[in-house]
Amino acid sequence: MVGLMAAGFEERIQSLIDSITFAADTPSKLENLHQLKQELLGVEDDTTVSFSDFLRSLLKLLSDCFSPVRKCVTEVIGEIGLRHLEILPEITPALLTVVDDDTPAVARQAITSGTNIFCCTMEKIALQSGSDGKRLLALKFVAAIILIYTPDPNGGTELPSHLISDGKEAGFTISCVRRGHPLLKIGDLSIEASQSLRLLLDQLRLPIVKSLSTSMVVVLINCLSAIAVKRPSFYGRILPVLLGLDPSNSVIKGLHAYGVQNALKECISLLLEVCTP
């Protein structure tokens, strides 16, 4: 019975893709795309539906002659990727290709979709249980993204002519495109940074913090203090969480209160020294 339902679903999806492919006008294509999106996003995580059966046909729509259709298809593919990470090896190269689309709106959508998928994946790695090695790297990546996606109050507004200089990173941030950019939207990236910061802060709140190892808590404290120093606009959100962190409540799974307390003392002292007028 389940197999028949899955087969029926896949037939509907393929029928909608065919309708989009052979429709002669943009409104008809977009109407079918909207219906296709609703069908695909309604698929449960534990379904027996195989996306690989129609994914190739869906990706072909990225070359449609109408730019609004290409933009909508890119959005649909991005949202599917967020829910079904197993198809990322297929859709990621396609999104990278769309970044070179001649229509800026389509390229922007590809960047937005790709960014959301990438950040979501790294955040899941950072927050999931398992090897601390992977999680620590993911936490540092999320912290780096927050800095890149927010303006540097001490940085310039000129886009660097190169990303690498004398073997060191040039320190690109969104400040470099503050005057405007055809693809990057500062407002959207700032929202993404704010949401990522909330995820990091939540890790240091009860009850989540009780499940973390010493190294995880210390890295979180160091990352958040660095963000507060480099982005003073986040100071008011970060300092209360650090001040409210009681190491004695975090002694679990071998967590050593002394290590956390020492990291807290150093970081809070630094914040008060740097950020206090």
mmCIF file of C-alpha atoms in Angstrom:
data_model
loop_
_atom_site.group_PDB
_atom_site.id
_atom_site.type_symbol
_atom_site.label_atom_id
_atom_site.label_comp_id
_atom_site.label_asym_id
_atom_site.label_seq_id
_atom_site.Cartn_x
_atom_site.Cartn_y
_atom_site.Cartn_z
ATOM 1 C CA MET A 1 0.000 0.000 0.000
ATOM 2 C CA VAL A 2 2.815 2.388 0.940
ATOM 3 C CA GLY A 3 4.613 1.530 -2.291
ATOM 4 C CA LEU A 4 1.515 2.334 -4.350
ATOM 5 C CA MET A 5 1.125 5.701 -2.591
ATOM 6 C CA ALA A 6 4.776 6.540 -3.258
ATOM 7 C CA ALA A 7 4.403 5.533 -6.906
ATOM 8 C CA GLY A 8 1.328 7.715 -7.244
ATOM 9 C CA PHE A 9 3.150 10.675 -5.712
ATOM 10 C CA GLU A 10 6.109 10.277 -8.043
ATOM 11 C CA GLU A 11 3.781 10.133 -11.042
ATOM 12 C CA ARG A 12 2.124 13.402 -9.974
ATOM 13 C CA ILE A 13 5.508 15.057 -9.543
ATOM 14 C CA GLN A 14 6.721 13.924 -12.946
ATOM 15 C CA SER A 15 3.443 15.064 -14.519
ATOM 16 C CA LEU A 16 3.862 18.537 -12.999
ATOM 17 C CA ILE A 17 7.469 18.743 -14.184
ATOM 18 C CA ASP A 18 6.344 17.789 -17.707
ATOM 19 C CA SER A 19 3.623 20.457 -17.579
ATOM 20 C CA ILE A 20 6.202 23.072 -16.594
ATOM 21 C CA THR A 21 8.574 21.938 -19.321
ATOM 22 C CA PHE A 22 6.054 22.061 -22.164
ATOM 23 C CA ALA A 23 3.983 25.077 -21.093
ATOM 24 C CA ALA A 24 4.326 27.942 -23.550
ATOM 25 C CA ASP A 25 3.931 30.915 -21.192
ATOM 26 C CA THR A 26 5.410 32.050 -17.882
ATOM 27 C CA PRO A 27 2.159 32.243 -15.829
ATOM 28 C CA SER A 28 1.301 28.611 -16.600
ATOM 29 C CA LYS A 29 4.798 27.480 -15.713
ATOM 30 C CA LEU A 30 4.782 29.402 -12.430
ATOM 31 C CA GLU A 31 1.353 28.077 -11.482
ATOM 32 C CA ASN A 32 2.512 24.499 -11.962
ATOM 33 C CA LEU A 33 5.734 25.300 -10.120
ATOM 34 C CA HIS A 34 3.771 26.544 -7.120
ATOM 35 C CA GLN A 35 1.813 23.307 -7.057
ATOM 36 C CA LEU A 36 5.034 21.312 -7.457
ATOM 37 C CA LYS A 37 6.585 23.160 -4.526
ATOM 38 C CA GLN A 38 3.614 22.383 -2.285
ATOM 39 C CA GLU A 39 3.787 18.701 -3.208
ATOM 40 C CA LEU A 40 7.531 18.407 -2.623
ATOM 41 C CA LEU A 41 7.572 20.309 0.664
ATOM 42 C CA GLY A 42 4.750 18.134 1.917
ATOM 43 C CA VAL A 43 6.912 15.010 1.793
ATOM 44 C CA GLU A 44 7.721 13.705 5.269
ATOM 45 C CA ASP A 45 11.295 12.904 6.269
ATOM 46 C CA ASP A 46 10.473 9.233 6.793
ATOM 47 C CA THR A 47 8.717 8.782 3.456
ATOM 48 C CA THR A 48 9.587 6.018 1.018
ATOM 49 C CA VAL A 49 9.567 8.488 -1.878
ATOM 50 C CA SER A 50 12.825 8.507 -3.827
ATOM 51 C CA PHE A 51 13.782 12.002 -4.969
ATOM 52 C CA SER A 52 16.387 10.597 -7.329
ATOM 53 C CA ASP A 53 13.618 9.330 -9.615
ATOM 54 C CA PHE A 54 12.612 12.837 -10.692
ATOM 55 C CA LEU A 55 15.450 15.065 -9.449
ATOM 56 C CA ARG A 56 17.232 15.067 -12.812
ATOM 57 C CA SER A 57 14.079 16.268 -14.577
ATOM 58 C CA LEU A 58 13.624 18.977 -11.949
ATOM 59 C CA LEU A 59 17.201 20.216 -12.334
ATOM 60 C CA LYS A 60 16.716 20.520 -16.099
ATOM 61 C CA LEU A 61 14.175 23.259 -15.407
ATOM 62 C CA LEU A 62 17.075 25.462 -14.277
ATOM 63 C CA SER A 63 17.805 26.047 -17.969
ATOM 64 C CA ASP A 64 14.259 27.229 -18.778
ATOM 65 C CA CYS A 65 14.148 30.168 -21.185
ATOM 66 C CA PHE A 66 12.124 32.327 -18.759
ATOM 67 C CA SER A 67 14.120 33.879 -15.900
ATOM 68 C CA PRO A 68 11.180 33.996 -13.407
ATOM 69 C CA VAL A 69 10.833 30.235 -13.882
ATOM 70 C CA ARG A 70 14.553 29.661 -13.306
ATOM 71 C CA LYS A 71 14.420 31.773 -10.147
ATOM 72 C CA CYS A 72 11.405 29.875 -8.812
ATOM 73 C CA VAL A 73 12.959 26.488 -9.613
ATOM 74 C CA THR A 74 16.145 27.544 -7.805
ATOM 75 C CA GLU A 75 14.096 28.501 -4.750
ATOM 76 C CA VAL A 76 12.223 25.181 -4.801
ATOM 77 C CA ILE A 77 15.440 23.188 -5.099
ATOM 78 C CA GLY A 78 16.971 25.122 -2.214
ATOM 79 C CA GLU A 79 14.000 24.478 0.080
ATOM 80 C CA ILE A 80 13.992 20.776 -0.771
ATOM 81 C CA GLY A 81 17.706 20.607 -0.008
ATOM 82 C CA LEU A 82 17.138 22.084 3.453
ATOM 83 C CA ARG A 83 14.711 19.271 4.296
ATOM 84 C CA HIS A 84 16.391 16.380 2.517
ATOM 85 C CA LEU A 85 20.155 16.625 2.936
ATOM 86 C CA GLU A 86 20.706 13.308 1.169
ATOM 87 C CA ILE A 87 20.205 15.011 -2.214
ATOM 88 C CA LEU A 88 22.835 17.724 -1.628
ATOM 89 C CA PRO A 89 25.489 15.971 -3.786
ATOM 90 C CA GLU A 90 23.132 16.374 -6.762
ATOM 91 C CA ILE A 91 21.738 19.860 -6.171
ATOM 92 C CA THR A 92 24.862 21.663 -4.937
ATOM 93 C CA PRO A 93 26.705 21.582 -8.321
ATOM 94 C CA ALA A 94 23.492 22.750 -9.991
ATOM 95 C CA LEU A 95 23.169 25.749 -7.649
ATOM 96 C CA LEU A 96 26.808 26.666 -8.282
ATOM 97 C CA THR A 97 26.067 26.719 -12.009
ATOM 98 C CA VAL A 98 23.052 28.988 -11.527
ATOM 99 C CA VAL A 99 25.242 31.557 -9.744
ATOM 100 C CA ASP A 100 26.545 32.456 -13.230
ATOM 101 C CA ASP A 101 23.025 33.075 -14.569
ATOM 102 C CA ASP A 102 22.782 36.224 -16.693
ATOM 103 C CA THR A 103 19.740 37.421 -14.724
ATOM 104 C CA PRO A 104 20.836 38.941 -11.361
ATOM 105 C CA ALA A 105 17.630 37.884 -9.574
ATOM 106 C CA VAL A 106 18.239 34.247 -10.490
ATOM 107 C CA ALA A 107 21.888 34.393 -9.417
ATOM 108 C CA ARG A 108 20.885 36.032 -6.127
ATOM 109 C CA GLN A 109 18.410 33.241 -5.459
ATOM 110 C CA ALA A 110 21.108 30.645 -6.100
ATOM 111 C CA ILE A 111 23.417 32.381 -3.622
ATOM 112 C CA THR A 112 20.637 32.635 -1.035
ATOM 113 C CA SER A 113 19.610 29.001 -1.433
ATOM 114 C CA GLY A 114 23.190 27.755 -1.353
ATOM 115 C CA THR A 115 24.032 29.869 1.695
ATOM 116 C CA ASN A 116 20.998 28.634 3.604
ATOM 117 C CA ILE A 117 21.810 25.009 2.840
ATOM 118 C CA PHE A 118 25.475 25.393 3.744
ATOM 119 C CA CYS A 119 24.818 27.195 7.014
ATOM 120 C CA CYS A 120 22.025 24.805 7.957
ATOM 121 C CA THR A 121 24.305 21.823 7.369
ATOM 122 C CA MET A 122 27.150 23.271 9.416
ATOM 123 C CA GLU A 123 24.788 24.272 12.228
ATOM 124 C CA LYS A 124 23.399 20.742 12.387
ATOM 125 C CA ILE A 125 26.919 19.365 12.657
ATOM 126 C CA ALA A 126 27.756 21.923 15.336
ATOM 127 C CA LEU A 127 24.686 21.156 17.433
ATOM 128 C CA GLN A 128 24.416 17.393 17.023
ATOM 129 C CA SER A 129 25.873 14.866 19.419
ATOM 130 C CA GLY A 130 28.951 12.954 18.396
ATOM 131 C CA SER A 131 32.601 13.689 17.788
ATOM 132 C CA ASP A 132 33.736 16.947 19.413
ATOM 133 C CA GLY A 133 36.314 17.391 16.661
ATOM 134 C CA LYS A 134 33.708 17.943 13.948
ATOM 135 C CA ARG A 135 31.448 19.978 16.210
ATOM 136 C CA LEU A 136 34.215 22.325 17.295
ATOM 137 C CA LEU A 137 35.150 23.074 13.694
ATOM 138 C CA ALA A 138 31.509 23.637 12.826
ATOM 139 C CA LEU A 139 31.076 26.029 15.770
ATOM 140 C CA LYS A 140 34.097 28.029 14.645
ATOM 141 C CA PHE A 141 32.701 28.109 11.114
ATOM 142 C CA VAL A 142 29.342 29.462 12.314
ATOM 143 C CA ALA A 143 31.161 32.128 14.331
ATOM 144 C CA ALA A 144 33.222 33.091 11.266
ATOM 145 C CA ILE A 145 30.059 33.376 9.158
ATOM 146 C CA ILE A 146 28.541 35.748 11.737
ATOM 147 C CA LEU A 147 31.570 38.025 11.402
ATOM 148 C CA ILE A 148 31.561 37.880 7.600
ATOM 149 C CA TYR A 149 27.822 38.590 7.348
ATOM 150 C CA THR A 150 27.895 41.669 9.598
ATOM 151 C CA PRO A 151 29.540 45.062 9.066
ATOM 152 C CA ASP A 152 32.921 45.649 10.634
ATOM 153 C CA PRO A 153 32.779 49.037 12.413
ATOM 154 C CA ASN A 154 36.529 49.376 12.030
ATOM 155 C CA GLY A 155 36.766 48.061 8.478
ATOM 156 C CA GLY A 156 36.835 49.778 5.139
ATOM 157 C CA THR A 157 34.079 49.844 2.548
ATOM 158 C CA GLU A 158 36.269 49.064 -0.449
ATOM 159 C CA LEU A 159 36.164 45.559 -1.929
ATOM 160 C CA PRO A 160 39.664 43.996 -1.725
ATOM 161 C CA SER A 161 41.297 43.470 -5.104
ATOM 162 C CA HIS A 162 42.360 40.007 -3.915
ATOM 163 C CA LEU A 163 41.379 37.722 -1.057
ATOM 164 C CA ILE A 164 44.891 36.605 -0.175
ATOM 165 C CA SER A 165 47.705 39.005 0.574
ATOM 166 C CA ASP A 166 51.183 37.968 1.670
ATOM 167 C CA GLY A 167 49.887 34.533 2.593
ATOM 168 C CA LYS A 168 47.223 35.931 4.935
ATOM 169 C CA GLU A 169 43.483 36.395 4.475
ATOM 170 C CA ALA A 170 42.467 39.907 3.512
ATOM 171 C CA GLY A 171 39.616 39.889 6.050
ATOM 172 C CA PHE A 172 36.557 40.259 3.828
ATOM 173 C CA THR A 173 33.285 41.242 5.506
ATOM 174 C CA ILE A 174 29.966 42.524 4.211
ATOM 175 C CA SER A 175 31.260 46.062 4.891
ATOM 176 C CA CYS A 176 33.149 45.786 1.605
ATOM 177 C CA VAL A 177 29.863 45.846 -0.328
ATOM 178 C CA ARG A 178 28.005 48.303 1.890
ATOM 179 C CA ARG A 179 27.564 50.656 -1.063
ATOM 180 C CA GLY A 180 25.554 48.027 -2.885
ATOM 181 C CA HIS A 181 26.021 44.816 -4.810
ATOM 182 C CA PRO A 182 23.985 43.277 -7.666
ATOM 183 C CA LEU A 183 23.810 39.868 -5.945
ATOM 184 C CA LEU A 184 24.482 40.208 -2.219
ATOM 185 C CA LYS A 185 21.799 41.700 0.029
ATOM 186 C CA ILE A 186 23.247 43.025 3.272
ATOM 187 C CA GLY A 187 19.900 42.906 5.067
ATOM 188 C CA ASP A 188 19.346 39.202 4.350
ATOM 189 C CA LEU A 189 22.866 38.298 5.417
ATOM 190 C CA SER A 190 22.517 40.300 8.647
ATOM 191 C CA ILE A 191 19.334 38.392 9.489
ATOM 192 C CA GLU A 192 21.150 35.105 8.868
ATOM 193 C CA ALA A 193 23.972 36.241 11.162
ATOM 194 C CA SER A 194 21.525 37.178 13.917
ATOM 195 C CA GLN A 195 19.810 33.794 13.708
ATOM 196 C CA SER A 196 23.150 31.972 13.816
ATOM 197 C CA LEU A 197 24.159 33.985 16.882
ATOM 198 C CA ARG A 198 20.936 32.936 18.616
ATOM 199 C CA LEU A 199 21.791 29.284 17.980
ATOM 200 C CA LEU A 200 25.225 29.714 19.549
ATOM 201 C CA LEU A 201 23.812 31.537 22.564
ATOM 202 C CA ASP A 202 21.180 28.846 23.079
ATOM 203 C CA GLN A 203 23.950 26.284 23.507
ATOM 204 C CA LEU A 204 25.077 28.040 26.695
ATOM 205 C CA ARG A 205 21.597 28.088 28.207
ATOM 206 C CA LEU A 206 20.060 25.381 30.349
ATOM 207 C CA PRO A 207 19.346 22.605 29.749
ATOM 208 C CA ILE A 208 21.476 22.350 26.581
ATOM 209 C CA VAL A 209 24.710 23.425 28.247
ATOM 210 C CA LYS A 210 24.536 20.420 30.580
ATOM 211 C CA SER A 211 25.041 18.074 27.636
ATOM 212 C CA LEU A 212 28.209 19.773 26.380
ATOM 213 C CA SER A 213 31.796 18.803 27.019
ATOM 214 C CA THR A 214 34.357 21.159 28.529
ATOM 215 C CA SER A 215 35.980 21.834 25.151
ATOM 216 C CA MET A 216 32.626 22.669 23.565
ATOM 217 C CA VAL A 217 31.708 25.159 26.299
ATOM 218 C CA VAL A 218 35.144 26.794 26.234
ATOM 219 C CA VAL A 219 35.099 27.168 22.444
ATOM 220 C CA LEU A 220 31.588 28.638 22.589
ATOM 221 C CA ILE A 221 32.667 31.149 25.236
ATOM 222 C CA ASN A 222 35.748 32.163 23.235
ATOM 223 C CA CYS A 223 33.830 32.433 19.947
ATOM 224 C CA LEU A 224 31.068 34.544 21.475
ATOM 225 C CA SER A 225 33.470 36.877 23.257
ATOM 226 C CA ALA A 226 35.396 37.374 19.996
ATOM 227 C CA ILE A 227 32.144 38.220 18.219
ATOM 228 C CA ALA A 228 31.205 40.730 20.940
ATOM 229 C CA VAL A 229 34.591 42.437 20.666
ATOM 230 C CA LYS A 230 34.588 42.606 16.868
ATOM 231 C CA ARG A 231 30.876 43.382 16.535
ATOM 232 C CA PRO A 232 29.883 45.663 19.458
ATOM 233 C CA SER A 233 26.278 45.674 18.234
ATOM 234 C CA PHE A 234 25.997 42.104 19.593
ATOM 235 C CA TYR A 235 27.556 42.985 22.962
ATOM 236 C CA GLY A 236 24.191 43.378 24.690
ATOM 237 C CA ARG A 237 23.037 39.926 23.580
ATOM 238 C CA ILE A 238 26.235 38.069 24.399
ATOM 239 C CA LEU A 239 27.414 39.471 27.751
ATOM 240 C CA PRO A 240 24.238 38.581 29.759
ATOM 241 C CA VAL A 241 24.459 34.965 28.577
ATOM 242 C CA LEU A 242 28.098 34.709 29.616
ATOM 243 C CA LEU A 243 27.422 36.375 32.953
ATOM 244 C CA GLY A 244 24.541 34.004 33.565
ATOM 245 C CA LEU A 245 26.601 30.902 32.882
ATOM 246 C CA ASP A 246 27.160 29.050 36.147
ATOM 247 C CA PRO A 247 29.906 26.432 35.719
ATOM 248 C CA SER A 248 28.605 24.508 38.737
ATOM 249 C CA ASN A 249 25.433 23.707 36.777
ATOM 250 C CA SER A 250 27.462 22.350 33.887
ATOM 251 C CA VAL A 251 29.370 19.570 35.636
ATOM 252 C CA ILE A 252 28.216 16.642 33.578
ATOM 253 C CA LYS A 253 29.850 14.145 31.225
ATOM 254 C CA GLY A 254 33.247 14.910 32.740
ATOM 255 C CA LEU A 255 32.931 18.678 32.412
ATOM 256 C CA HIS A 256 35.499 20.444 34.598
ATOM 257 C CA ALA A 257 34.099 23.591 36.187
ATOM 258 C CA TYR A 258 37.579 25.080 36.610
ATOM 259 C CA GLY A 259 38.280 25.085 32.877
ATOM 260 C CA VAL A 260 34.978 26.770 32.107
ATOM 261 C CA GLN A 261 35.340 29.259 34.938
ATOM 262 C CA ASN A 262 38.815 30.222 33.797
ATOM 263 C CA ALA A 263 37.621 30.789 30.218
ATOM 264 C CA LEU A 264 34.673 32.825 31.499
ATOM 265 C CA LYS A 265 36.862 34.995 33.708
ATOM 266 C CA GLU A 266 39.267 35.821 30.891
ATOM 267 C CA CYS A 267 36.558 36.529 28.325
ATOM 268 C CA ILE A 268 34.361 38.642 30.585
ATOM 269 C CA SER A 269 37.383 40.674 31.690
ATOM 270 C CA LEU A 270 38.272 41.240 28.046
ATOM 271 C CA LEU A 271 34.721 42.299 27.168
ATOM 272 C CA LEU A 272 34.478 44.734 30.064
ATOM 273 C CA GLU A 273 37.875 46.191 29.189
ATOM 274 C CA VAL A 274 37.265 46.549 25.463
ATOM 275 C CA CYS A 275 33.555 47.374 25.304
ATOM 276 C CA THR A 276 33.060 49.584 28.383
ATOM 277 C CA PRO A 277 33.191 53.302 27.442
#
